[in-house]
Amino acid sequence: MRWLPPAYVAFVLLLEPALPMQWPVSFLLIALPVTAAYTLGPVSVAAVTVVAVAIEGTLAGTPCCSGRNIHQLWGRHYVGAYIATALVGILGVALAAHRQRQERHLVRANSVAEALMRTLLRPVPHQVGRLLAAGLYRSGEVGTMVGGDLYDIRATDAGERVIIGDVRGKGLNAVRTVAGILGTFREAVYNDADLPSVAQRMERSMAREAAEIRDDELFVTAALVEYDAPAGRVTIVNHGHIEPVLISCGEVTALIGPPALPLGLGTLVEERPVAYTHPFTPGDVLLLCTDGLIEARDDTGAFYPLLDRLRLRFTFDSAPGPADVIDFLNTDLPRHTRVFHDDVAVLAIAPDDSPPGDR
């Protein structure tokens, strides 16, 4: 937008000779300092103010430029315009200084939030316990990685436990909830015997946070997964989240099971969340994602066809790895949508069938 002040001046200079002499278009330059304050710093706005007054004087009383008498340079109306431009220039300098302070404050706040998000959403390791893993994260906030999506993988005595979730809202307001829910998950997975118990502890944590911030509509959709390597299966608890997608033997299937309300809304019912299981053996890949992936739109407004795209890519690939799936989505999704309006988090996991000594 730095082109705006020069464009504004060019517009006035082109308009001046096109109108009758009795129409002093140079008065439009009074607004130039405020226009410059949107994009330039205080010193530059002050310089623009001086230039605006100089151009006003030139157009007011220079015969070669305006055809007016040189004595009009100090006419009452023109002097009033000079003074008004100077006063508006002072206002523009103040506005520019205030804008720069706000920008610096926002940059600092975003930097702190991004540092926190990097701490919370740590890079997905290649291997966690007996699982191979890969992940992808894109924030819906342009230019930042601050968002409301979350994920984590932990190796516990009960098996490898995974969470992926989506906090209502996004940006800085969602960071606190992300921190709270991940902190509870990381504690619960080591202490609670099964996934429904983990989910119930997270539900209680969400209820406390909602009471603290007085937000009755605070909730998190989440899918919890536990991998039992000896049994060759996964156990899933789904709290209003997108169903996990299984890629197995060239087939792509959404694992649909008993739904539960999102975390934070459990007080509406008194039922314990129900877990369901599915075989999960070497060669399979389980894909977990947030709604930012399937709701990404193309130029026509069509949603990203996740299952169709996965089938097209992996139907003839009997044993892709988690990294293969993530790499495909990381290149295919930007071809479908140019602008991400929501956070996108994707997690892919697969059993590790290598001998324990090779892990």
Coordinates of C-alpha atoms in Angstrom, one line a residue:
M1 CA 0.0 0.0 0.0
R2 CA 3.0 2.3 -0.1
W3 CA 1.9 3.3 -3.6
L4 CA -1.2 4.9 -2.2
P5 CA 0.2 8.4 -1.4
P6 CA 2.0 8.8 -4.8
A7 CA -1.1 7.6 -6.6
Y8 CA -3.2 10.1 -4.7
V9 CA -0.9 13.0 -5.7
A10 CA -0.9 11.8 -9.3
F11 CA -4.7 11.7 -9.3
V12 CA -4.9 15.3 -8.0
L13 CA -2.3 16.6 -10.5
L14 CA -4.2 14.9 -13.4
L15 CA -7.5 16.2 -12.2
E16 CA -6.4 19.8 -11.8
P17 CA -5.9 20.7 -15.5
A18 CA -9.0 18.8 -16.5
L19 CA -11.4 21.0 -14.4
P20 CA -12.3 24.7 -14.7
M21 CA -9.8 27.1 -13.1
Q22 CA -12.3 28.2 -10.5
W23 CA -12.4 24.7 -9.1
P24 CA -9.3 24.4 -6.9
V25 CA -8.8 20.7 -6.8
S26 CA -5.6 21.2 -4.8
F27 CA -7.8 21.3 -1.7
L28 CA -8.0 17.5 -2.0
L29 CA -4.3 17.4 -0.9
I30 CA -5.5 18.2 2.7
A31 CA -6.2 14.5 3.1
L32 CA -2.8 13.3 1.8
P33 CA -1.1 13.1 5.2
V34 CA -3.8 10.9 6.7
T35 CA -3.6 8.7 3.6
A36 CA 0.1 8.4 4.1
A37 CA -0.3 7.5 7.7
Y38 CA -1.8 4.1 6.8
T39 CA 1.4 2.9 5.2
L40 CA 4.3 5.2 6.2
G41 CA 6.1 6.1 9.4
P42 CA 5.9 9.4 11.3
V43 CA 9.0 11.0 9.6
S44 CA 7.7 10.0 6.2
V45 CA 4.3 11.4 6.9
A46 CA 5.8 14.7 8.0
A47 CA 7.7 14.9 4.7
V48 CA 4.6 14.1 2.8
T49 CA 2.8 17.0 4.6
V50 CA 5.5 19.4 3.5
V51 CA 5.2 18.1 0.0
A52 CA 1.4 18.5 0.1
V53 CA 1.7 22.1 1.2
A54 CA 4.3 22.8 -1.5
I55 CA 2.1 21.3 -4.2
E56 CA -0.9 23.3 -2.9
G57 CA 1.1 26.5 -3.2
T58 CA 2.3 25.6 -6.6
L59 CA -1.2 24.9 -7.9
A60 CA -2.6 28.0 -6.2
G61 CA -0.3 30.7 -7.5
T62 CA 2.1 29.6 -10.2
P63 CA 0.9 30.8 -13.5
C64 CA 2.8 28.3 -15.6
C65 CA 1.2 25.4 -13.7
S66 CA -2.3 26.6 -12.9
G67 CA -3.1 29.6 -15.0
R68 CA -3.9 31.6 -11.9
N69 CA -2.5 34.9 -10.7
I70 CA 0.6 34.5 -8.5
H71 CA -1.1 36.8 -5.9
Q72 CA -3.6 34.0 -5.2
L73 CA -0.8 32.1 -3.5
W74 CA -1.6 33.9 -0.3
G75 CA -5.4 34.1 -0.8
R76 CA -7.5 33.6 2.3
H77 CA -8.8 30.2 1.2
Y78 CA -5.4 28.9 0.1
V79 CA -3.8 30.0 3.4
G80 CA -6.6 28.1 5.2
A81 CA -5.8 25.1 3.1
Y82 CA -2.1 25.3 4.0
I83 CA -3.0 25.5 7.7
A84 CA -5.5 22.7 7.5
T85 CA -3.0 20.5 5.7
A86 CA -0.4 21.2 8.4
L87 CA -2.9 20.3 11.2
V88 CA -3.9 17.1 9.4
G89 CA -0.2 16.4 8.9
I90 CA 0.3 16.6 12.7
L91 CA -2.6 14.2 13.1
G92 CA -1.2 11.9 10.5
V93 CA 2.2 11.8 12.3
A94 CA 0.4 10.8 15.5
L95 CA -1.6 8.2 13.7
A96 CA 1.5 6.7 12.0
A97 CA 3.3 6.6 15.4
H98 CA 0.3 4.9 17.0
R99 CA 0.0 2.4 14.1
Q100 CA 3.7 1.5 14.4
R101 CA 3.4 0.9 18.2
Q102 CA 0.4 -1.3 17.6
E103 CA 2.2 -3.3 14.9
R104 CA 5.2 -3.8 17.2
H105 CA 2.9 -4.9 20.0
L106 CA 1.1 -7.4 17.7
V107 CA 4.4 -8.8 16.4
R108 CA 5.6 -9.4 19.9
A109 CA 2.3 -11.0 20.9
N110 CA 2.4 -13.2 17.8
S111 CA 6.0 -14.1 18.5
V112 CA 5.2 -15.2 22.0
A113 CA 2.1 -17.1 20.8
E114 CA 4.1 -18.8 18.1
A115 CA 6.9 -19.8 20.5
L116 CA 4.2 -21.3 22.8
M117 CA 2.6 -23.2 19.9
R118 CA 6.0 -24.6 18.9
T119 CA 6.4 -25.8 22.4
L120 CA 2.9 -27.3 22.5
L121 CA 2.8 -28.7 19.0
R122 CA 6.2 -30.2 18.9
P123 CA 7.5 -31.6 15.6
V124 CA 6.1 -35.1 15.0
P125 CA 8.9 -37.6 15.6
H126 CA 9.5 -40.3 12.9
Q127 CA 8.9 -43.0 15.5
V128 CA 7.0 -43.1 18.8
G129 CA 7.2 -46.4 20.6
R130 CA 5.9 -49.0 18.1
L131 CA 4.4 -46.5 15.8
L132 CA 5.8 -44.7 12.8
A133 CA 4.4 -41.2 12.4
A134 CA 4.4 -38.0 10.3
G135 CA 2.5 -34.8 10.6
L136 CA 1.4 -31.6 8.9
Y137 CA 0.2 -28.3 10.4
R138 CA -0.9 -25.1 8.7
S139 CA -2.4 -22.2 10.5
G140 CA -5.5 -20.3 9.3
E141 CA -3.9 -17.1 10.6
V142 CA -1.9 -15.6 7.7
G143 CA 1.8 -15.3 8.4
T144 CA 1.7 -17.1 11.8
M145 CA 1.5 -20.6 13.1
V146 CA -1.0 -19.7 15.8
G147 CA -4.2 -21.7 15.6
G148 CA -6.7 -23.9 17.4
D149 CA -5.8 -27.3 16.1
L150 CA -3.8 -29.7 18.3
Y151 CA -2.2 -33.1 18.1
D152 CA 0.2 -35.3 20.1
I153 CA 1.5 -38.9 20.3
R154 CA 2.7 -40.6 23.5
A155 CA 4.2 -44.0 24.2
T156 CA 2.8 -45.5 27.4
D157 CA 2.6 -48.8 29.2
A158 CA -0.9 -49.3 27.8
G159 CA 0.2 -48.6 24.3
E160 CA 0.8 -45.6 22.0
R161 CA -1.8 -43.0 22.6
V162 CA -2.7 -40.3 20.1
I163 CA -4.9 -37.2 20.1
I164 CA -5.9 -34.8 17.4
G165 CA -8.4 -32.0 18.1
D166 CA -9.9 -28.7 17.1
V167 CA -10.7 -25.9 19.5
R168 CA -13.7 -23.7 18.9
G169 CA -12.3 -20.5 17.6
K170 CA -8.7 -19.8 16.4
G171 CA -5.8 -17.4 16.8
L172 CA -4.6 -16.1 20.1
N173 CA -7.8 -16.9 21.9
A174 CA -7.4 -20.6 21.2
V175 CA -3.8 -20.9 22.4
R176 CA -4.9 -21.1 26.1
T177 CA -7.3 -23.9 25.4
V178 CA -4.8 -25.8 23.3
A179 CA -2.3 -25.6 26.2
G180 CA -4.8 -26.8 28.7
I181 CA -6.1 -29.7 26.7
L182 CA -2.7 -31.0 25.7
G183 CA -1.4 -30.6 29.3
T184 CA -4.3 -32.7 30.5
F185 CA -3.8 -35.3 27.8
R186 CA -0.1 -35.7 28.5
E187 CA -0.8 -36.3 32.1
A188 CA -3.8 -38.6 31.7
V189 CA -2.3 -41.0 29.1
Y190 CA 0.3 -42.2 31.6
N191 CA -2.1 -42.5 34.6
D192 CA -5.5 -43.7 33.2
A193 CA -6.1 -47.3 32.3
D194 CA -8.2 -46.8 29.2
L195 CA -9.1 -44.2 26.6
P196 CA -12.6 -43.4 28.0
S197 CA -11.0 -42.5 31.3
V198 CA -8.5 -40.3 29.5
A199 CA -11.4 -38.6 27.7
Q200 CA -13.3 -38.1 31.0
R201 CA -10.4 -36.4 32.6
M202 CA -10.1 -34.1 29.6
E203 CA -13.8 -33.4 29.9
R204 CA -13.4 -32.3 33.5
S205 CA -10.5 -30.1 32.6
M206 CA -12.5 -28.4 29.8
A207 CA -15.4 -27.8 32.3
R208 CA -13.0 -26.1 34.7
E209 CA -11.5 -23.8 32.0
A210 CA -15.0 -22.9 30.7
A211 CA -16.0 -21.9 34.2
E212 CA -12.8 -19.8 34.7
I213 CA -13.3 -17.8 31.5
R214 CA -17.1 -17.9 31.7
D215 CA -17.6 -19.3 28.3
D216 CA -20.5 -21.8 28.2
E217 CA -19.8 -22.5 24.5
L218 CA -16.2 -23.6 24.9
F219 CA -15.5 -27.0 23.4
V220 CA -13.0 -29.1 21.6
T221 CA -13.7 -31.8 19.0
A222 CA -11.1 -34.6 19.4
A223 CA -10.3 -38.1 18.3
L224 CA -8.3 -40.3 20.7
V225 CA -6.5 -43.4 19.5
E226 CA -4.7 -46.2 21.3
Y227 CA -2.5 -48.7 19.5
D228 CA -2.3 -52.2 21.0
A229 CA 0.6 -53.8 19.1
P230 CA 0.2 -57.4 20.6
A231 CA -3.5 -57.4 19.6
G232 CA -2.8 -55.7 16.2
R233 CA -5.6 -53.2 16.7
V234 CA -6.5 -49.6 17.5
T235 CA -9.0 -48.3 20.0
I236 CA -10.8 -45.1 19.1
V237 CA -12.9 -42.6 21.1
N238 CA -14.4 -39.9 19.0
H239 CA -15.7 -36.7 20.5
G240 CA -17.5 -35.1 17.6
H241 CA -14.4 -35.2 15.4
I242 CA -13.8 -36.2 11.8
E243 CA -13.6 -40.0 11.6
P244 CA -10.1 -41.5 11.3
V245 CA -9.3 -42.8 7.8
L246 CA -7.6 -46.2 7.3
I247 CA -5.4 -46.9 4.3
S248 CA -5.1 -50.7 4.1
C249 CA -4.2 -53.0 1.2
G250 CA -5.0 -50.3 -1.3
E251 CA -8.4 -49.5 0.2
V252 CA -9.3 -46.2 1.9
T253 CA -12.0 -46.4 4.6
A254 CA -13.4 -44.0 7.2
L255 CA -13.6 -45.7 10.5
I256 CA -17.0 -44.7 11.8
G257 CA -18.0 -45.6 15.3
P258 CA -20.2 -44.5 18.2
P259 CA -20.0 -40.7 18.4
A260 CA -19.7 -38.6 21.6
L261 CA -20.3 -35.0 22.2
P262 CA -17.2 -32.7 21.9
L263 CA -15.1 -32.2 25.0
G264 CA -16.6 -29.4 27.1
L265 CA -20.2 -30.4 26.3
G266 CA -20.2 -33.6 28.3
T267 CA -22.4 -32.0 31.0
L268 CA -25.3 -32.2 28.6
V269 CA -25.3 -36.0 28.9
E270 CA -24.2 -38.4 31.7
E271 CA -23.0 -41.2 29.5
R272 CA -19.5 -42.4 29.5
P273 CA -17.8 -42.2 26.0
V274 CA -17.8 -45.4 24.1
A275 CA -14.7 -46.8 22.5
Y276 CA -14.6 -48.9 19.4
T277 CA -11.8 -51.0 17.9
H278 CA -10.5 -51.9 14.5
P279 CA -7.6 -54.1 13.2
F280 CA -4.4 -52.2 12.6
T281 CA -1.5 -54.3 11.3
P282 CA 1.8 -53.6 9.5
G283 CA 1.2 -52.1 6.1
D284 CA -1.8 -50.0 7.3
V285 CA -1.8 -46.2 7.8
L286 CA -4.2 -44.4 10.0
L287 CA -4.9 -40.8 9.0
L288 CA -6.2 -38.3 11.5
C289 CA -7.1 -34.7 10.5
T290 CA -9.0 -31.6 11.4
D291 CA -11.9 -30.1 9.5
G292 CA -9.6 -27.5 7.9
L293 CA -8.5 -30.2 5.6
I294 CA -11.8 -31.5 4.3
E295 CA -13.4 -28.0 4.3
A296 CA -10.7 -26.4 2.2
R297 CA -12.4 -25.0 -0.9
D298 CA -11.3 -24.6 -4.5
D299 CA -12.2 -21.6 -6.8
T300 CA -15.6 -23.1 -7.4
G301 CA -16.4 -23.5 -3.7
A302 CA -16.0 -27.3 -3.7
F303 CA -14.6 -29.0 -0.6
Y304 CA -11.4 -31.0 -0.7
P305 CA -12.4 -34.6 -1.6
L306 CA -10.1 -36.3 0.9
L307 CA -11.2 -39.9 0.5
D308 CA -11.4 -39.7 -3.3
R309 CA -7.9 -38.1 -3.5
L310 CA -6.4 -40.8 -1.2
R311 CA -8.1 -43.6 -3.2
L312 CA -6.7 -42.1 -6.5
R313 CA -3.2 -41.9 -5.1
F314 CA -2.9 -45.1 -2.9
T315 CA -5.3 -47.6 -4.5
F316 CA -2.3 -49.3 -6.2
D317 CA 0.1 -48.7 -3.3
S318 CA -0.3 -51.6 -1.0
A319 CA 1.9 -50.4 1.8
P320 CA 2.5 -46.6 1.9
G321 CA 4.2 -45.1 4.9
P322 CA 3.0 -42.2 7.1
A323 CA 5.5 -39.8 5.4
D324 CA 4.2 -40.8 2.0
V325 CA 0.6 -39.9 2.9
I326 CA 1.7 -36.6 4.5
D327 CA 3.9 -35.7 1.6
F328 CA 1.1 -36.3 -0.8
L329 CA -1.4 -34.1 1.1
N330 CA 1.2 -31.4 1.5
T331 CA 1.5 -31.1 -2.2
D332 CA -2.0 -32.0 -3.3
L333 CA -3.9 -29.7 -0.9
P334 CA -2.3 -26.4 -2.2
R335 CA -3.3 -27.4 -5.7
H336 CA -6.9 -27.6 -4.5
T337 CA -7.1 -24.4 -2.5
R338 CA -4.9 -21.2 -2.7
V339 CA -6.0 -19.7 0.6
F340 CA -6.4 -21.5 3.9
H341 CA -9.3 -20.0 5.9
D342 CA -9.0 -22.5 8.8
D343 CA -6.2 -24.3 10.6
V344 CA -5.2 -27.7 9.1
A345 CA -3.6 -30.4 11.2
V346 CA -2.9 -33.9 9.8
L347 CA -1.4 -36.9 11.6
A348 CA -0.5 -40.2 10.0
I349 CA 0.6 -43.3 12.0
A350 CA 1.5 -46.8 11.0
P351 CA 2.7 -49.9 12.9
D352 CA 6.4 -50.5 13.0
D353 CA 7.1 -54.1 12.1
S354 CA 10.9 -53.8 12.4
P355 CA 12.7 -55.9 15.0
P356 CA 13.1 -54.2 18.4
G357 CA 16.8 -53.9 18.0
D358 CA 16.4 -52.0 14.7
R359 CA 14.1 -49.3 16.2

